[in-house]
Short mmCIF file of C-alpha atoms in Angstrom, two decimals:
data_model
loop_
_atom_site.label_atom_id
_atom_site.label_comp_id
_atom_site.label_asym_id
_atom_site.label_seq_id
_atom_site.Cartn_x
_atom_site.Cartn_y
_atom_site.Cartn_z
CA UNK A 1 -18.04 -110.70 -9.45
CA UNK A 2 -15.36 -108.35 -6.85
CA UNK A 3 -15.89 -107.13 -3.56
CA UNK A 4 -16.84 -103.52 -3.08
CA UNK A 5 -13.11 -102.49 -2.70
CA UNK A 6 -12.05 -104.30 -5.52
CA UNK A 7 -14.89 -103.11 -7.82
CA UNK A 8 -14.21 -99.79 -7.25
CA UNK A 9 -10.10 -100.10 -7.91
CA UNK A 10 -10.97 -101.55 -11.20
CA UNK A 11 -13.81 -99.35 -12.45
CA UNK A 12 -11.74 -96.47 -11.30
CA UNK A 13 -8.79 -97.76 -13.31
CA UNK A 14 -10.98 -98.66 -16.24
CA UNK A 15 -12.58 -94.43 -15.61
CA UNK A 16 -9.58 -92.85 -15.92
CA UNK A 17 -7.57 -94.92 -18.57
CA UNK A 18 -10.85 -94.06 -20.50
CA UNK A 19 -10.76 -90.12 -19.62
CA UNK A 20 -6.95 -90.47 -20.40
CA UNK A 21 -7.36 -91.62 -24.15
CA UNK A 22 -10.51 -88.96 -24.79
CA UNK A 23 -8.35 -86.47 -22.98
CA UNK A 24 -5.55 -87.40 -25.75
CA UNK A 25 -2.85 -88.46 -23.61
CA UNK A 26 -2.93 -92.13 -25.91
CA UNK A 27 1.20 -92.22 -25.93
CA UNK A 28 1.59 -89.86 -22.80
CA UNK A 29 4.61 -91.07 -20.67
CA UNK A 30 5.02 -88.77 -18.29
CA UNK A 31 3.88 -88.86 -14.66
CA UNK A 32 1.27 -86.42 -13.26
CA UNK A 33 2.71 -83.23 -12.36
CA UNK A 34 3.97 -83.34 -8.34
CA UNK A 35 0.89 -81.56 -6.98
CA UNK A 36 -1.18 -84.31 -8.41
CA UNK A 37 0.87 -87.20 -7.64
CA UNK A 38 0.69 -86.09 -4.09
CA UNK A 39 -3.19 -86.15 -4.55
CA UNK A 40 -3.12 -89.45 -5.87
CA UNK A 41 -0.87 -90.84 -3.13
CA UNK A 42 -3.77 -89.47 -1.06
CA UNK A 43 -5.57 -91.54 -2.63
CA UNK A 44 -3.78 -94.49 -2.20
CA UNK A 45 -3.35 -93.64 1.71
CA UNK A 46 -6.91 -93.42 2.15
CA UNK A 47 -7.75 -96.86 0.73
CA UNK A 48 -5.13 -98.22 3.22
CA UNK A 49 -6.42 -96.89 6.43
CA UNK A 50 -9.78 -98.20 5.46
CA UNK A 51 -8.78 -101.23 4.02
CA UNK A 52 -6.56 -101.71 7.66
CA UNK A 53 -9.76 -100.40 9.55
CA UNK A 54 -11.62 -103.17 8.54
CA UNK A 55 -9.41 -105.85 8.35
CA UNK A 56 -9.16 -104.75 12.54
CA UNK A 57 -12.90 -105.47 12.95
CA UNK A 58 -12.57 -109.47 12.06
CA UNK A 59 -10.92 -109.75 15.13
CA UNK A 60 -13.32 -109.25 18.24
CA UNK A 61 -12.39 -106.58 20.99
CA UNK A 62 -10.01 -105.11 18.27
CA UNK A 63 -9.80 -101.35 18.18
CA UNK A 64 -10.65 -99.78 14.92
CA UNK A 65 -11.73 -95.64 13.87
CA UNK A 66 -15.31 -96.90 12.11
CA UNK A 67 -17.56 -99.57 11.55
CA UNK A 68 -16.76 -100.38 7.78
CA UNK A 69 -19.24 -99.81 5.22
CA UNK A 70 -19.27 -101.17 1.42
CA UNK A 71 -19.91 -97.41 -0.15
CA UNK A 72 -16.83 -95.99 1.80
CA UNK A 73 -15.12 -99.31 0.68
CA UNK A 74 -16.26 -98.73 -3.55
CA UNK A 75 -15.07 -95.19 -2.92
CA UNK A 76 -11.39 -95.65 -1.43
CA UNK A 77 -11.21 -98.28 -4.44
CA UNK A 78 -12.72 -95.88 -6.55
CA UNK A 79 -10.13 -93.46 -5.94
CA UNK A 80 -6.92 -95.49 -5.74
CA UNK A 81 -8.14 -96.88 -9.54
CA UNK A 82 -8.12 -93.61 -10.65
CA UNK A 83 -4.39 -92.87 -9.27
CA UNK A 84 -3.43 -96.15 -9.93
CA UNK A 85 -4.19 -95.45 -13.90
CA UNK A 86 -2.68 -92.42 -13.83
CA UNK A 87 0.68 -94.12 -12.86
CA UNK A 88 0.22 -97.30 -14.95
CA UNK A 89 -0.35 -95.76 -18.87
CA UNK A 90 2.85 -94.05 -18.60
CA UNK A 91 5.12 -95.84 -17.56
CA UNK A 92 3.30 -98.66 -20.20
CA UNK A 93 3.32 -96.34 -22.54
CA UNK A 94 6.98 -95.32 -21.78
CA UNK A 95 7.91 -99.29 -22.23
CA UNK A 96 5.76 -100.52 -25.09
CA UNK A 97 6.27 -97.22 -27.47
CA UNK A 98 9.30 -96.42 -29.69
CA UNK A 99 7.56 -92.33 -30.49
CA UNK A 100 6.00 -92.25 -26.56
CA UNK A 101 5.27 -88.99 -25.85
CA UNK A 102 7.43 -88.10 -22.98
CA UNK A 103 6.27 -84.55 -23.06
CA UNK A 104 3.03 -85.29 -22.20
CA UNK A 105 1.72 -86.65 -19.09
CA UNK A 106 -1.16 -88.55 -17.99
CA UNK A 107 -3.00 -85.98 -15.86
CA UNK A 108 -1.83 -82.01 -16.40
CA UNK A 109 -3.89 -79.91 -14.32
CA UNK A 110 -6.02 -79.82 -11.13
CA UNK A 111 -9.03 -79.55 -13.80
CA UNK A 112 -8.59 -83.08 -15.27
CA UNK A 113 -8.06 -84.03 -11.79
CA UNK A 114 -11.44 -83.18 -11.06
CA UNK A 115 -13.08 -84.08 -13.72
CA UNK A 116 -11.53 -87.67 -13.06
CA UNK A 117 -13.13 -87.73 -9.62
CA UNK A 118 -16.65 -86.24 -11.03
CA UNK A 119 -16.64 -89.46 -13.14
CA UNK A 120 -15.48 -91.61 -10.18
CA UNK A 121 -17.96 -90.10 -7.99
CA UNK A 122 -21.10 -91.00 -11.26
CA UNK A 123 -19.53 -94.72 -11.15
CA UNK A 124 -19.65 -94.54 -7.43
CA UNK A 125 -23.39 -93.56 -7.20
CA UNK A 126 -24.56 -96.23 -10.07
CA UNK A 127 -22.93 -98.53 -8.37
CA UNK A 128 -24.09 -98.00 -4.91
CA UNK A 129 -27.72 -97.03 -6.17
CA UNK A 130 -27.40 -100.88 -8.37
CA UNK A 131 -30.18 -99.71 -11.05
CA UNK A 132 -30.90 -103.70 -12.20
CA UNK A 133 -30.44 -102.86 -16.36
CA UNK A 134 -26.77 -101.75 -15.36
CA UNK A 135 -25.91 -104.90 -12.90
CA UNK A 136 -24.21 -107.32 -15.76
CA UNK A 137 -22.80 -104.10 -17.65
CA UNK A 138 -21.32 -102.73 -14.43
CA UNK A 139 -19.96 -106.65 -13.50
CA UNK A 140 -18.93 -106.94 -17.12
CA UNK A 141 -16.74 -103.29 -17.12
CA UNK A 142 -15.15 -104.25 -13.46
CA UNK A 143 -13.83 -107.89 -15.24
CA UNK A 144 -12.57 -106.10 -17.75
CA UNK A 145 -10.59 -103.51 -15.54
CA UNK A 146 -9.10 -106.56 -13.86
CA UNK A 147 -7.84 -107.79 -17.39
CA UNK A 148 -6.71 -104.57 -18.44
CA UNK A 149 -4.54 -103.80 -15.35
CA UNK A 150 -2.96 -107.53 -14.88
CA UNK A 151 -2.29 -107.37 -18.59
CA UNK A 152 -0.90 -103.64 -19.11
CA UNK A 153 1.54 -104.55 -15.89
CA UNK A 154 2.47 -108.18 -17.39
CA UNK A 155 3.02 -106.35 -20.73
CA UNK A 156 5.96 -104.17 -18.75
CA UNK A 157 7.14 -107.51 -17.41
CA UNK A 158 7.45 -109.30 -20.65
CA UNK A 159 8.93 -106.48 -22.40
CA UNK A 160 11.43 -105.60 -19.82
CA UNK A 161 12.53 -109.38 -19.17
CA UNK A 162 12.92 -109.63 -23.57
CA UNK A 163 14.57 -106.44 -23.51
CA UNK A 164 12.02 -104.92 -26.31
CA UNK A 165 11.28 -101.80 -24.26
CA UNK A 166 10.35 -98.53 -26.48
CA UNK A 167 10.49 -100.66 -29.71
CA UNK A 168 6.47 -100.81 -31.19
CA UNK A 169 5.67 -97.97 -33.70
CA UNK A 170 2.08 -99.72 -33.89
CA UNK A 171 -0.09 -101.80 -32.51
CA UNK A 172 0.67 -104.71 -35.06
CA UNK A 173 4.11 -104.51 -33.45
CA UNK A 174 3.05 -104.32 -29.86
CA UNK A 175 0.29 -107.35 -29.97
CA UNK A 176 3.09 -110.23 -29.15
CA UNK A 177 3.74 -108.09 -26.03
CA UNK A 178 0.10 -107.95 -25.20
CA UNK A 179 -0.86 -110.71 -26.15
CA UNK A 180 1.64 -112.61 -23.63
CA UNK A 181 0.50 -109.83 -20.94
CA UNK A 182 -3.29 -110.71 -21.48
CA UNK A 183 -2.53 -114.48 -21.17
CA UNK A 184 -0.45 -114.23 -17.42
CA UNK A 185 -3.49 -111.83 -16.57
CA UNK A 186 -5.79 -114.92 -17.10
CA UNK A 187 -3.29 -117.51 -15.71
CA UNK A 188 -2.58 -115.28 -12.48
CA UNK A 189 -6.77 -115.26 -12.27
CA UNK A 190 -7.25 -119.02 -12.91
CA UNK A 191 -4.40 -119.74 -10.56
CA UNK A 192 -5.94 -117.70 -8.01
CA UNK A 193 -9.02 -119.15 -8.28
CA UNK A 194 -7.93 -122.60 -8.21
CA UNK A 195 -6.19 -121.85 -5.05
CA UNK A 196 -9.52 -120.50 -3.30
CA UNK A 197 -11.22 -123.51 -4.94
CA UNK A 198 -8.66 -125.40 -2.91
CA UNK A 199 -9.02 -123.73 0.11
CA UNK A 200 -12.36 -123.70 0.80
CA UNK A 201 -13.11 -127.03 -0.55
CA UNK A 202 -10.25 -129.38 0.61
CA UNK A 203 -9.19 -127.61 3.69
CA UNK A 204 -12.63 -126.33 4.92
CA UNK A 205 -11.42 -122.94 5.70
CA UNK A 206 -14.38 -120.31 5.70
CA UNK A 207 -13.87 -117.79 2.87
#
């Protein structure tokens, strides 16, 4: 149901919030370490220059480094998921939980790093190699990355805007916050959507 970019920033979000809660960082709320950030920031450089490198070839006669391609596409987005959870369950963390662990943080070493990118890298190659058994699981997973990030960054919204930052002990407490979150997520999709629908339908534009 996304584009290649945008399949690959969501499944790489939905990756490493995954590796995050097996890794046991469930209440970290600390950022990476600074070596890793910078890494990450890579990350999120890279899916800029490609994402501006192929925005340059709808335009004919327009310079541009490479012809795009959808695998390097699902790999920036990959990668910038993966940094982009890394950030986000902190600082969520740091909002929605009275006992967040603020000696913790999200990614500690060069080793969970890597092992973030190894599981990037399997998503990358299932997705690319599109094995037809996986096709509705894989579509199913990158919706629900979508959901996860609009509604974990709508959850900081509505709890800074109510003032009821750091206050849930459990996740009884915390599910009014969520719950809100979740619902913009799907509001800020349908409204999206209805604006497309209006678009390409009414105005006859061609996308």
């Amino acid at each position: 149901p996304l584009c290649a970019r945008c399949t690959g920033i969501y499944m790489g979000a939905l990756t490493g919030f995954a590796l995050m809660r097996l890794l046991g960082r469930r209440r970290a709320a600390n950022l990476p370490p600074v070596p890793i950030t910078i890494v990450y920031l890579g990350f999120i450089v890279l899916l800029g220059i490609d994402g501006i490198n192929s925005y340059l070839t709808f335009f004919p006669g327009m310079p541009h480094l490479y012809e795009p391609q959808n695998w390097l596409r699902l790999t920036t987005g990959t990668l910038e998921g993966l940094a982009l959870s890394a950030f986000v369950l902190p600082v969520l963390n740091y909002t929605l939980w009275r006992d967040a662990d603020q000696s913790s943080s999200s990614v500690q070493s060069f080793k969970e790093l890597a092992l973030m990118v190894a599981a990037g890298g399997v998503i990358i190659v299932l997705i690319v190699l599109e094995p037809p058994i996986l096709l509705y699981p894989l579509a199913i997973l990158s919706t629900l990355g979508v959901l996860i990030m609009l509604g974990s960054i709508n959850t900081m919204i509505v709890l800074a805007l109510t003032r009821r930052e750091g206050t849930a002990h459990t996740w009884r407490q915390a599910l009014p916050a969520i719950t809100i979150g979740l619902a913009l997520a799907f509001i800020i999709i349908g409204g999206i959507d209805t604006a497309r629908y209006y678009l390409t339908q009414a105005l006859g534009l061609p996308f």
